[in-house]
Amino acid sequence: MSDSTPELKRSLGLLDGAMLVAGSMIGSGIFIVSADCARMVGSTGWLLVLWLLTGLITVMAALSYGELAGMMPKAGGQFIYIERAWGQLPAFLYGWTVFTVIQTGVIAAVAVAFVKYAAHFFPFLSPENILFAAGRVKISFGQLVAIGIIAFLTWLNSQGVRNGKIVQLVFTSTKLLALLALIVVGIVVGLRSDVFSQNMNGFWDASQLTKTDDGTWISTPLAGLALIMALGTAIIGPLFSSDSWNNVTFIAGEMKNPRRNIGLSLLLGTSVVTGLYLLANIAYLTLLPLKGDPTATDILGQGIQFAGGGSDRVGTAAASMIFGDMSAALMAGLVMISTFGCVNGLVLSGARVYYAMAQEGLFFKKAATLNQQSVPGYALFIQAVWASVLCLSGSYGDLLDYATFASLIFYAVTIAGIFILRRREPDAERPYRAVGYPIVPMLYILLAVAICVILLITKPQNTWAGVFIVLLGVPVYYWQKRRKSA
């Protein structure tokens, strides 16, 4: 009997899909970004609105993606959706951006975040432990360990999808339970003090803190258009913390009953994470004053705005109000679990996009093949190499802004494809139809476009760079097509 050609195995169920969604979403952002949000909007009400709006945007997108997933239950997910609705060039630009910054940049950043928190237990992993320096290029021992984590998880996932799903199940369930426990205990402990009632004063009184050249902070009241612009800018942090929910669409070729389970996985995963994120911020507000003093030396004095003495470690500051001196170690451990599971989910799913691209002749030819374990081993390898380069570049912080902005653009483009396909292919099989169509998809597109416009105005240095990275894919696409036809 001859060996058969390896094929993708449909071995992932609904729970696996939901865990991939939740695990890919929850990294380190929820424990950090609320500090910057608090400085930008300056009120309890608007801080909660930011997280609520982020959750609604994410769930609306997930509800819309369910229709596309039901129509096209193939490996590559969003790449396939864009190609069918818009054509090959827009699909390539999406895949190009996923490879250059969206997936690999987040893999690099989250791996480095893992090492950063691991330095609490192993000080030699500190970013200050530089092994090599030449001009602006600095390589630390921690960066090498981050690359080692990427390499290990790449190898693990290359040995079969079962390995990746076990790691995802264990680490995601652990961090979900740990985060829920922290929220419940935090709210119970926090309500014994008057911090929450203090934070209710001036609930909607928005203001923005800006740092001057001499290092002092100035507070400016916000209202009307200024408030809208501040909200549109501040939401980039919560959106990044909620991103990567679409990764489950990439592995549709390995899902059991994908027409049903992809959509349900998206809905379950995004809904659970949205609820936990909102509750986590309520816990922060019961434990810590929203407003703080950058010169304060105690946790309550620093508040949420200057948690961790300016390091923005809101989660650690909140935990210290519960566990005291143990808090730093507990939070470091929780973030390590969270980021490790997040990297695994990103590594597992991302390679399927390049696999789908390669099958269309739009990526390295070898990436279109599966190894003997029926996974795209070469695509996993290429992804790991580029993510490792980004680890060494030290530019992953900027890449996150580029990635979040670019992701938002492509989410809007993808959801707009629902309208195109409904008109062009009215009789196509749709096991699941977008909830609230056409209002919910259209509302998402309008919100996404509005946020992108605001970011182009308020954060031009990073958002225009994101546009440049996307457009850089145009000549690469035509070069690839010319090379293929030669």
GROMACS .gro file of C-alpha atoms in nm:
model
  486
    1MET     CA    1   0.000   0.000   0.000
    2SER     CA    2   0.153   0.335  -0.104
    3ASP     CA    3   0.177   0.630   0.124
    4SER     CA    4  -0.105   0.876   0.068
    5THR     CA    5  -0.050   1.251   0.035
    6PRO     CA    6  -0.093   1.421   0.374
    7GLU     CA    7  -0.419   1.609   0.417
    8LEU     CA    8  -0.549   1.847   0.683
    9LYS     CA    9  -0.724   1.648   0.955
   10ARG     CA   10  -1.057   1.770   1.092
   11SER     CA   11  -0.976   1.700   1.455
   12LEU     CA   12  -1.071   2.026   1.630
   13GLY     CA   13  -1.412   2.062   1.795
   14LEU     CA   14  -1.619   2.352   1.921
   15LEU     CA   15  -1.433   2.371   2.254
   16ASP     CA   16  -1.097   2.376   2.075
   17GLY     CA   17  -1.217   2.659   1.852
   18ALA     CA   18  -1.353   2.866   2.140
   19MET     CA   19  -1.031   2.813   2.336
   20LEU     CA   20  -0.828   2.928   2.036
   21VAL     CA   21  -1.038   3.244   2.009
   22ALA     CA   22  -1.013   3.326   2.381
   23GLY     CA   23  -0.651   3.218   2.414
   24SER     CA   24  -0.537   3.424   2.116
   25MET     CA   25  -0.720   3.731   2.246
   26ILE     CA   26  -0.593   3.728   2.605
   27GLY     CA   27  -0.225   3.815   2.626
   28SER     CA   28  -0.079   4.086   2.847
   29GLY     CA   29  -0.287   4.384   2.728
   30ILE     CA   30  -0.570   4.356   2.980
   31PHE     CA   31  -0.318   4.390   3.262
   32ILE     CA   32  -0.158   4.706   3.118
   33VAL     CA   33  -0.352   4.922   2.871
   34SER     CA   34  -0.617   5.055   3.111
   35ALA     CA   35  -0.355   5.294   3.254
   36ASP     CA   36  -0.303   5.469   2.921
   37CYS     CA   37  -0.680   5.471   2.860
   38ALA     CA   38  -0.733   5.633   3.201
   39ARG     CA   39  -0.483   5.906   3.115
   40MET     CA   40  -0.652   5.971   2.781
   41VAL     CA   41  -1.016   5.988   2.896
   42GLY     CA   42  -0.981   6.065   3.268
   43SER     CA   43  -1.314   5.934   3.394
   44THR     CA   44  -1.460   5.608   3.520
   45GLY     CA   45  -1.758   5.620   3.286
   46TRP     CA   46  -1.558   5.675   2.969
   47LEU     CA   47  -1.298   5.414   3.066
   48LEU     CA   48  -1.574   5.155   3.093
   49VAL     CA   49  -1.729   5.282   2.770
   50LEU     CA   50  -1.399   5.217   2.591
   51TRP     CA   51  -1.395   4.852   2.700
   52LEU     CA   52  -1.768   4.806   2.641
   53LEU     CA   53  -1.742   4.959   2.293
   54THR     CA   54  -1.441   4.739   2.215
   55GLY     CA   55  -1.640   4.434   2.322
   56LEU     CA   56  -1.941   4.532   2.112
   57ILE     CA   57  -1.722   4.598   1.809
   58THR     CA   58  -1.550   4.263   1.848
   59VAL     CA   59  -1.872   4.066   1.898
   60MET     CA   60  -2.038   4.244   1.604
   61ALA     CA   61  -1.746   4.143   1.384
   62ALA     CA   62  -1.760   3.784   1.511
   63LEU     CA   63  -2.133   3.763   1.436
   64SER     CA   64  -2.069   3.885   1.083
   65TYR     CA   65  -1.776   3.650   1.023
   66GLY     CA   66  -1.997   3.352   1.104
   67GLU     CA   67  -2.175   3.386   0.768
   68LEU     CA   68  -1.847   3.390   0.575
   69ALA     CA   69  -1.712   3.097   0.773
   70GLY     CA   70  -2.023   2.893   0.693
   71MET     CA   71  -1.989   2.968   0.323
   72MET     CA   72  -1.614   2.899   0.303
   73PRO     CA   73  -1.501   2.642   0.563
   74LYS     CA   74  -1.145   2.627   0.428
   75ALA     CA   75  -0.795   2.673   0.569
   76GLY     CA   76  -0.687   3.035   0.546
   77GLY     CA   77  -1.015   3.184   0.667
   78GLN     CA   78  -1.013   3.558   0.622
   79PHE     CA   79  -0.772   3.537   0.328
   80ILE     CA   80  -1.024   3.313   0.147
   81TYR     CA   81  -1.315   3.544   0.235
   82ILE     CA   82  -1.143   3.852   0.095
   83GLU     CA   83  -1.032   3.671  -0.220
   84ARG     CA   84  -1.385   3.551  -0.301
   85ALA     CA   85  -1.545   3.890  -0.240
   86TRP     CA   86  -1.279   4.132  -0.359
   87GLY     CA   87  -1.031   3.940  -0.572
   88GLN     CA   88  -0.675   3.820  -0.547
   89LEU     CA   89  -0.487   4.149  -0.499
   90PRO     CA   90  -0.679   4.261  -0.185
   91ALA     CA   91  -0.649   3.906  -0.050
   92PHE     CA   92  -0.275   3.910  -0.109
   93LEU     CA   93  -0.241   4.248   0.064
   94TYR     CA   94  -0.416   4.098   0.364
   95GLY     CA   95  -0.194   3.791   0.367
   96TRP     CA   96   0.115   4.007   0.312
   97THR     CA   97   0.023   4.226   0.610
   98VAL     CA   98  -0.055   3.924   0.827
   99PHE     CA   99   0.291   3.785   0.752
  100THR     CA  100   0.490   4.108   0.781
  101VAL     CA  101   0.332   4.264   1.091
  102ILE     CA  102  -0.008   4.142   1.208
  103GLN     CA  103   0.065   3.782   1.305
  104THR     CA  104   0.444   3.774   1.330
  105GLY     CA  105   0.466   4.114   1.500
  106VAL     CA  106   0.220   4.010   1.768
  107ILE     CA  107   0.394   3.672   1.810
  108ALA     CA  108   0.724   3.857   1.867
  109ALA     CA  109   0.573   4.115   2.103
  110VAL     CA  110   0.386   3.860   2.314
  111ALA     CA  111   0.690   3.630   2.335
  112VAL     CA  112   0.899   3.924   2.456
  113ALA     CA  113   0.626   4.010   2.708
  114PHE     CA  114   0.647   3.653   2.840
  115VAL     CA  115   1.021   3.692   2.895
  116LYS     CA  116   0.976   4.036   3.052
  117TYR     CA  117   0.752   3.892   3.322
  118ALA     CA  118   0.966   3.579   3.356
  119ALA     CA  119   1.249   3.815   3.455
  120HIS     CA  120   1.071   3.854   3.789
  121PHE     CA  121   1.174   3.497   3.869
  122PHE     CA  122   1.490   3.487   3.657
  123PRO     CA  123   1.662   3.829   3.670
  124PHE     CA  124   1.912   3.736   3.400
  125LEU     CA  125   1.623   3.768   3.150
  126SER     CA  126   1.603   4.142   3.217
  127PRO     CA  127   1.616   4.362   2.902
  128GLU     CA  128   1.918   4.531   3.060
  129ASN     CA  129   2.118   4.208   3.028
  130ILE     CA  130   2.266   4.298   2.689
  131LEU     CA  131   2.478   4.034   2.517
  132PHE     CA  132   2.562   4.229   2.203
  133ALA     CA  133   2.548   4.596   2.108
  134ALA     CA  134   2.644   4.771   1.786
  135GLY     CA  135   2.510   5.123   1.750
  136ARG     CA  136   2.133   5.116   1.786
  137VAL     CA  137   2.122   4.737   1.759
  138LYS     CA  138   2.110   4.567   2.098
  139ILE     CA  139   2.048   4.200   2.161
  140SER     CA  140   1.960   4.084   2.509
  141PHE     CA  141   1.954   3.735   2.655
  142GLY     CA  142   1.578   3.780   2.701
  143GLN     CA  143   1.528   3.832   2.326
  144LEU     CA  144   1.708   3.506   2.257
  145VAL     CA  145   1.483   3.327   2.507
  146ALA     CA  146   1.178   3.478   2.335
  147ILE     CA  147   1.307   3.335   2.006
  148GLY     CA  148   1.356   3.002   2.183
  149ILE     CA  149   0.990   3.004   2.292
  150ILE     CA  150   0.877   3.076   1.935
  151ALA     CA  151   1.102   2.796   1.807
  152PHE     CA  152   0.975   2.549   2.067
  153LEU     CA  153   0.608   2.620   2.001
  154THR     CA  154   0.670   2.609   1.626
  155TRP     CA  155   0.831   2.266   1.659
  156LEU     CA  156   0.551   2.147   1.889
  157ASN     CA  157   0.284   2.254   1.642
  158SER     CA  158   0.477   2.100   1.353
  159GLN     CA  159   0.433   1.761   1.519
  160GLY     CA  160   0.059   1.765   1.465
  161VAL     CA  161  -0.243   1.981   1.540
  162ARG     CA  162  -0.324   1.765   1.844
  163ASN     CA  163  -0.017   1.900   2.028
  164GLY     CA  164  -0.115   2.258   1.966
  165LYS     CA  165  -0.473   2.206   2.076
  166ILE     CA  166  -0.367   2.040   2.403
  167VAL     CA  167  -0.135   2.329   2.490
  168GLN     CA  168  -0.412   2.574   2.398
  169LEU     CA  169  -0.671   2.395   2.610
  170VAL     CA  170  -0.447   2.373   2.917
  171PHE     CA  171  -0.311   2.727   2.911
  172THR     CA  172  -0.632   2.901   2.805
  173SER     CA  173  -0.848   2.726   3.064
  174THR     CA  174  -0.587   2.804   3.331
  175LYS     CA  175  -0.570   3.174   3.251
  176LEU     CA  176  -0.948   3.207   3.218
  177LEU     CA  177  -0.997   3.056   3.564
  178ALA     CA  178  -0.711   3.259   3.713
  179LEU     CA  179  -0.840   3.585   3.565
  180LEU     CA  180  -1.194   3.511   3.683
  181ALA     CA  181  -1.066   3.433   4.035
  182LEU     CA  182  -0.866   3.758   4.040
  183ILE     CA  183  -1.176   3.952   3.931
  184VAL     CA  184  -1.408   3.795   4.191
  185VAL     CA  185  -1.163   3.831   4.480
  186GLY     CA  186  -1.070   4.181   4.367
  187ILE     CA  187  -1.430   4.302   4.361
  188VAL     CA  188  -1.509   4.142   4.698
  189VAL     CA  189  -1.200   4.295   4.862
  190GLY     CA  190  -1.234   4.628   4.682
  191LEU     CA  191  -1.594   4.687   4.784
  192ARG     CA  192  -1.487   4.683   5.148
  193SER     CA  193  -1.316   5.017   5.086
  194ASP     CA  194  -1.456   5.346   4.956
  195VAL     CA  195  -1.238   5.349   4.642
  196PHE     CA  196  -1.521   5.252   4.408
  197SER     CA  197  -1.756   5.516   4.547
  198GLN     CA  198  -1.482   5.777   4.501
  199ASN     CA  199  -1.440   5.667   4.141
  200MET     CA  200  -1.813   5.718   4.088
  201ASN     CA  201  -1.772   6.091   4.157
  202GLY     CA  202  -1.743   6.279   3.831
  203PHE     CA  203  -1.841   5.960   3.648
  204TRP     CA  204  -1.863   6.133   3.307
  205ASP     CA  205  -1.617   6.419   3.368
  206ALA     CA  206  -1.367   6.341   3.092
  207SER     CA  207  -1.018   6.491   3.085
  208GLN     CA  208  -0.690   6.408   2.916
  209LEU     CA  209  -0.342   6.406   3.067
  210THR     CA  210  -0.058   6.514   2.839
  211LYS     CA  211   0.310   6.525   2.924
  212THR     CA  212   0.501   6.844   2.846
  213ASP     CA  213   0.862   6.871   2.734
  214ASP     CA  214   0.975   6.945   3.089
  215GLY     CA  215   0.811   6.625   3.218
  216THR     CA  216   0.507   6.776   3.389
  217TRP     CA  217   0.155   6.650   3.326
  218ILE     CA  218  -0.129   6.883   3.222
  219SER     CA  219  -0.497   6.791   3.250
  220THR     CA  220  -0.734   6.918   2.980
  221PRO     CA  221  -1.114   6.881   3.006
  222LEU     CA  222  -1.274   6.693   2.718
  223ALA     CA  223  -1.613   6.745   2.556
  224GLY     CA  224  -1.775   6.728   2.213
  225LEU     CA  225  -1.540   6.659   1.923
  226ALA     CA  226  -1.232   6.657   2.148
  227LEU     CA  227  -1.386   6.375   2.351
  228ILE     CA  228  -1.473   6.177   2.039
  229MET     CA  229  -1.117   6.212   1.910
  230ALA     CA  230  -0.976   6.106   2.248
  231LEU     CA  231  -1.201   5.799   2.258
  232GLY     CA  232  -1.109   5.706   1.901
  233THR     CA  233  -0.740   5.729   1.990
  234ALA     CA  234  -0.760   5.559   2.328
  235ILE     CA  235  -0.952   5.260   2.195
  236ILE     CA  236  -0.643   5.134   2.010
  237GLY     CA  237  -0.521   4.973   2.335
  238PRO     CA  238  -0.840   4.779   2.414
  239LEU     CA  239  -0.871   4.683   2.047
  240PHE     CA  240  -0.520   4.539   2.051
  241SER     CA  241  -0.602   4.351   2.371
  242SER     CA  242  -0.908   4.205   2.196
  243ASP     CA  243  -0.745   4.131   1.862
  244SER     CA  244  -0.661   3.794   1.702
  245TRP     CA  245  -1.016   3.666   1.764
  246ASN     CA  246  -1.033   3.586   1.391
  247ASN     CA  247  -0.751   3.330   1.412
  248VAL     CA  248  -0.999   3.046   1.441
  249THR     CA  249  -1.106   3.112   1.081
  250PHE     CA  250  -0.752   3.029   0.967
  251ILE     CA  251  -0.785   2.669   1.088
  252ALA     CA  252  -1.127   2.602   0.933
  253GLY     CA  253  -0.974   2.318   0.732
  254GLU     CA  254  -0.906   2.133   1.058
  255MET     CA  255  -1.237   2.199   1.235
  256LYS     CA  256  -1.508   1.938   1.269
  257ASN     CA  257  -1.835   2.062   1.122
  258PRO     CA  258  -1.677   2.401   1.041
  259ARG     CA  259  -1.995   2.550   0.896
  260ARG     CA  260  -2.141   2.540   1.246
  261ASN     CA  261  -1.844   2.540   1.480
  262ILE     CA  262  -1.643   2.834   1.341
  263GLY     CA  263  -1.929   3.078   1.393
  264LEU     CA  264  -2.012   2.941   1.737
  265SER     CA  265  -1.643   2.947   1.839
  266LEU     CA  266  -1.622   3.312   1.739
  267LEU     CA  267  -1.935   3.403   1.933
  268LEU     CA  268  -1.844   3.205   2.247
  269GLY     CA  269  -1.480   3.313   2.259
  270THR     CA  270  -1.537   3.683   2.198
  271SER     CA  271  -1.834   3.700   2.437
  272VAL     CA  272  -1.644   3.535   2.723
  273VAL     CA  273  -1.338   3.756   2.680
  274THR     CA  274  -1.547   4.072   2.645
  275GLY     CA  275  -1.723   3.993   2.972
  276LEU     CA  276  -1.397   3.917   3.153
  277TYR     CA  277  -1.232   4.236   3.025
  278LEU     CA  278  -1.519   4.453   3.142
  279LEU     CA  279  -1.527   4.281   3.482
  280ALA     CA  280  -1.148   4.314   3.515
  281ASN     CA  281  -1.176   4.691   3.474
  282ILE     CA  282  -1.456   4.704   3.731
  283ALA     CA  283  -1.225   4.513   3.967
  284TYR     CA  284  -0.948   4.766   3.902
  285LEU     CA  285  -1.189   5.049   3.983
  286THR     CA  286  -1.293   4.889   4.312
  287LEU     CA  287  -0.930   4.852   4.420
  288LEU     CA  288  -0.754   5.159   4.280
  289PRO     CA  289  -0.843   5.526   4.236
  290LEU     CA  290  -0.876   5.613   3.868
  291LYS     CA  291  -0.676   5.931   3.898
  292GLY     CA  292  -0.325   5.936   4.030
  293ASP     CA  293  -0.012   6.138   4.089
  294PRO     CA  294   0.302   6.051   3.885
  295THR     CA  295   0.521   6.154   4.178
  296ALA     CA  296   0.340   5.934   4.433
  297THR     CA  297   0.537   5.649   4.587
  298ASP     CA  298   0.242   5.441   4.708
  299ILE     CA  299  -0.002   5.232   4.502
  300LEU     CA  300  -0.316   5.426   4.594
  301GLY     CA  301  -0.146   5.756   4.521
  302GLN     CA  302  -0.038   5.642   4.176
  303GLY     CA  303  -0.387   5.520   4.093
  304ILE     CA  304  -0.472   5.353   3.765
  305GLN     CA  305  -0.332   5.639   3.558
  306PHE     CA  306   0.023   5.592   3.689
  307ALA     CA  307   0.007   5.231   3.808
  308GLY     CA  308   0.342   5.074   3.876
  309GLY     CA  309   0.513   5.411   3.901
  310GLY     CA  310   0.463   5.473   3.529
  311SER     CA  311   0.510   5.113   3.407
  312ASP     CA  312   0.131   5.087   3.353
  313ARG     CA  313   0.111   4.752   3.535
  314VAL     CA  314  -0.247   4.799   3.649
  315GLY     CA  315  -0.300   4.428   3.706
  316THR     CA  316  -0.005   4.404   3.942
  317ALA     CA  317  -0.107   4.720   4.127
  318ALA     CA  318  -0.461   4.586   4.173
  319ALA     CA  319  -0.332   4.246   4.286
  320SER     CA  320  -0.108   4.414   4.545
  321MET     CA  321  -0.420   4.554   4.712
  322ILE     CA  322  -0.536   4.194   4.758
  323PHE     CA  323  -0.221   3.988   4.810
  324GLY     CA  324   0.034   4.244   4.925
  325ASP     CA  325   0.397   4.148   4.866
  326MET     CA  326   0.297   3.830   4.685
  327SER     CA  327   0.122   4.022   4.410
  328ALA     CA  328   0.419   4.080   4.181
  329ALA     CA  329   0.502   3.708   4.170
  330LEU     CA  330   0.138   3.605   4.125
  331MET     CA  331   0.078   3.849   3.842
  332ALA     CA  332   0.408   3.761   3.676
  333GLY     CA  333   0.304   3.396   3.681
  334LEU     CA  334  -0.044   3.474   3.547
  335VAL     CA  335   0.092   3.687   3.263
  336MET     CA  336   0.345   3.416   3.176
  337ILE     CA  337   0.065   3.160   3.149
  338SER     CA  338  -0.147   3.406   2.951
  339THR     CA  339   0.124   3.505   2.703
  340PHE     CA  340   0.255   3.151   2.652
  341GLY     CA  341  -0.093   3.031   2.557
  342CYS     CA  342  -0.141   3.336   2.337
  343VAL     CA  343   0.182   3.272   2.144
  344ASN     CA  344   0.082   2.909   2.093
  345GLY     CA  345  -0.255   3.009   1.947
  346LEU     CA  346  -0.094   3.263   1.715
  347VAL     CA  347   0.172   3.017   1.596
  348LEU     CA  348  -0.085   2.741   1.543
  349SER     CA  349  -0.325   2.947   1.334
  350GLY     CA  350  -0.105   3.192   1.145
  351ALA     CA  351   0.073   2.932   0.934
  352ARG     CA  352  -0.259   2.827   0.777
  353VAL     CA  353  -0.288   3.169   0.609
  354TYR     CA  354   0.049   3.129   0.434
  355TYR     CA  355  -0.048   2.772   0.343
  356ALA     CA  356  -0.364   2.903   0.172
  357MET     CA  357  -0.169   3.182   0.000
  358ALA     CA  358   0.091   2.937  -0.129
  359GLN     CA  359  -0.181   2.717  -0.277
  360GLU     CA  360  -0.286   3.022  -0.481
  361GLY     CA  361   0.075   3.079  -0.591
  362LEU     CA  362   0.106   3.390  -0.373
  363PHE     CA  363   0.365   3.270  -0.121
  364PHE     CA  364   0.669   3.044  -0.110
  365LYS     CA  365   0.575   2.734  -0.310
  366LYS     CA  366   0.691   2.494  -0.040
  367ALA     CA  367   0.451   2.653   0.211
  368ALA     CA  368   0.165   2.489   0.017
  369THR     CA  369   0.276   2.144   0.133
  370LEU     CA  370   0.189   1.951   0.448
  371ASN     CA  371   0.439   1.746   0.645
  372GLN     CA  372   0.388   1.386   0.754
  373GLN     CA  373   0.191   1.508   1.057
  374SER     CA  374  -0.061   1.674   0.822
  375VAL     CA  375   0.028   2.033   0.920
  376PRO     CA  376   0.193   2.308   0.710
  377GLY     CA  377   0.540   2.259   0.855
  378TYR     CA  378   0.727   2.485   0.613
  379ALA     CA  379   0.477   2.768   0.663
  380LEU     CA  380   0.526   2.731   1.040
  381PHE     CA  381   0.904   2.751   0.988
  382ILE     CA  382   0.891   3.066   0.772
  383GLN     CA  383   0.658   3.232   1.024
  384ALA     CA  384   0.899   3.150   1.308
  385VAL     CA  385   1.197   3.290   1.121
  386TRP     CA  386   1.035   3.626   1.052
  387ALA     CA  387   0.886   3.654   1.402
  388SER     CA  388   1.236   3.588   1.540
  389VAL     CA  389   1.380   3.866   1.326
  390LEU     CA  390   1.118   4.101   1.467
  391CYS     CA  391   1.215   3.989   1.819
  392LEU     CA  392   1.570   4.102   1.749
  393SER     CA  393   1.466   4.424   1.576
  394GLY     CA  394   1.325   4.574   1.895
  395SER     CA  395   1.059   4.744   1.681
  396TYR     CA  396   0.770   4.523   1.787
  397GLY     CA  397   0.622   4.801   2.001
  398ASP     CA  398   0.559   5.016   1.693
  399LEU     CA  399   0.453   4.708   1.499
  400LEU     CA  400   0.162   4.660   1.737
  401ASP     CA  401   0.019   4.999   1.642
  402TYR     CA  402   0.069   4.918   1.273
  403ALA     CA  403  -0.086   4.574   1.319
  404THR     CA  404  -0.395   4.690   1.510
  405PHE     CA  405  -0.468   4.965   1.260
  406ALA     CA  406  -0.414   4.735   0.961
  407SER     CA  407  -0.629   4.464   1.122
  408LEU     CA  408  -0.915   4.709   1.164
  409ILE     CA  409  -0.896   4.804   0.796
  410PHE     CA  410  -0.910   4.442   0.683
  411TYR     CA  411  -1.189   4.354   0.926
  412ALA     CA  412  -1.399   4.628   0.767
  413VAL     CA  413  -1.304   4.513   0.416
  414THR     CA  414  -1.391   4.153   0.501
  415ILE     CA  415  -1.730   4.238   0.649
  416ALA     CA  416  -1.809   4.462   0.352
  417GLY     CA  417  -1.758   4.146   0.147
  418ILE     CA  418  -2.081   4.009   0.298
  419PHE     CA  419  -2.278   4.275   0.109
  420ILE     CA  420  -2.092   4.198  -0.214
  421LEU     CA  421  -2.147   3.823  -0.187
  422ARG     CA  422  -2.515   3.862  -0.093
  423ARG     CA  423  -2.566   4.058  -0.415
  424ARG     CA  424  -2.335   3.856  -0.641
  425GLU     CA  425  -2.414   3.509  -0.506
  426PRO     CA  426  -2.768   3.526  -0.368
  427ASP     CA  427  -2.821   3.149  -0.402
  428ALA     CA  428  -2.491   3.042  -0.241
  429GLU     CA  429  -2.521   2.804   0.053
  430ARG     CA  430  -2.531   3.002   0.380
  431PRO     CA  431  -2.575   2.766   0.675
  432TYR     CA  432  -2.547   3.069   0.902
  433ARG     CA  433  -2.653   3.424   0.823
  434ALA     CA  434  -2.504   3.731   0.985
  435VAL     CA  435  -2.709   3.835   1.287
  436GLY     CA  436  -2.874   4.175   1.241
  437TYR     CA  437  -2.789   4.201   0.871
  438PRO     CA  438  -2.760   4.462   0.726
  439ILE     CA  439  -2.758   4.688   1.033
  440VAL     CA  440  -2.494   4.509   1.248
  441PRO     CA  441  -2.236   4.460   0.968
  442MET     CA  442  -2.287   4.817   0.844
  443LEU     CA  443  -2.257   4.958   1.196
  444TYR     CA  444  -1.929   4.771   1.242
  445ILE     CA  445  -1.793   4.907   0.915
  446LEU     CA  446  -1.889   5.265   1.008
  447LEU     CA  447  -1.730   5.236   1.354
  448ALA     CA  448  -1.413   5.077   1.216
  449VAL     CA  449  -1.375   5.344   0.947
  450ALA     CA  450  -1.440   5.623   1.200
  451ILE     CA  451  -1.171   5.485   1.434
  452CYS     CA  452  -0.925   5.453   1.146
  453VAL     CA  453  -0.985   5.814   1.038
  454ILE     CA  454  -0.936   5.938   1.395
  455LEU     CA  455  -0.613   5.738   1.428
  456LEU     CA  456  -0.481   5.876   1.099
  457ILE     CA  457  -0.529   6.225   1.245
  458THR     CA  458  -0.415   6.169   1.604
  459LYS     CA  459  -0.146   5.901   1.553
  460PRO     CA  460  -0.017   5.971   1.202
  461GLN     CA  461   0.338   5.845   1.261
  462ASN     CA  462   0.222   5.488   1.324
  463THR     CA  463  -0.102   5.461   1.129
  464TRP     CA  464   0.039   5.600   0.804
  465ALA     CA  465   0.328   5.357   0.849
  466GLY     CA  466   0.066   5.082   0.867
  467VAL     CA  467  -0.087   5.206   0.541
  468PHE     CA  468   0.261   5.207   0.384
  469ILE     CA  469   0.323   4.845   0.486
  470VAL     CA  470  -0.009   4.740   0.330
  471LEU     CA  471   0.060   4.930   0.006
  472LEU     CA  472   0.414   4.793  -0.011
  473GLY     CA  473   0.247   4.463  -0.087
  474VAL     CA  474   0.119   4.594  -0.423
  475PRO     CA  475   0.456   4.581  -0.607
  476VAL     CA  476   0.536   4.253  -0.429
  477TYR     CA  477   0.210   4.108  -0.563
  478TYR     CA  478   0.284   4.205  -0.923
  479TRP     CA  479   0.643   4.085  -0.893
  480GLN     CA  480   0.514   3.753  -0.764
  481LYS     CA  481   0.263   3.725  -1.050
  482ARG     CA  482   0.530   3.811  -1.308
  483ARG     CA  483   0.772   3.557  -1.159
  484LYS     CA  484   0.500   3.291  -1.163
  485SER     CA  485   0.415   3.350  -1.530
  486ALA     CA  486   0.778   3.365  -1.642
   0.00000   0.00000   0.00000
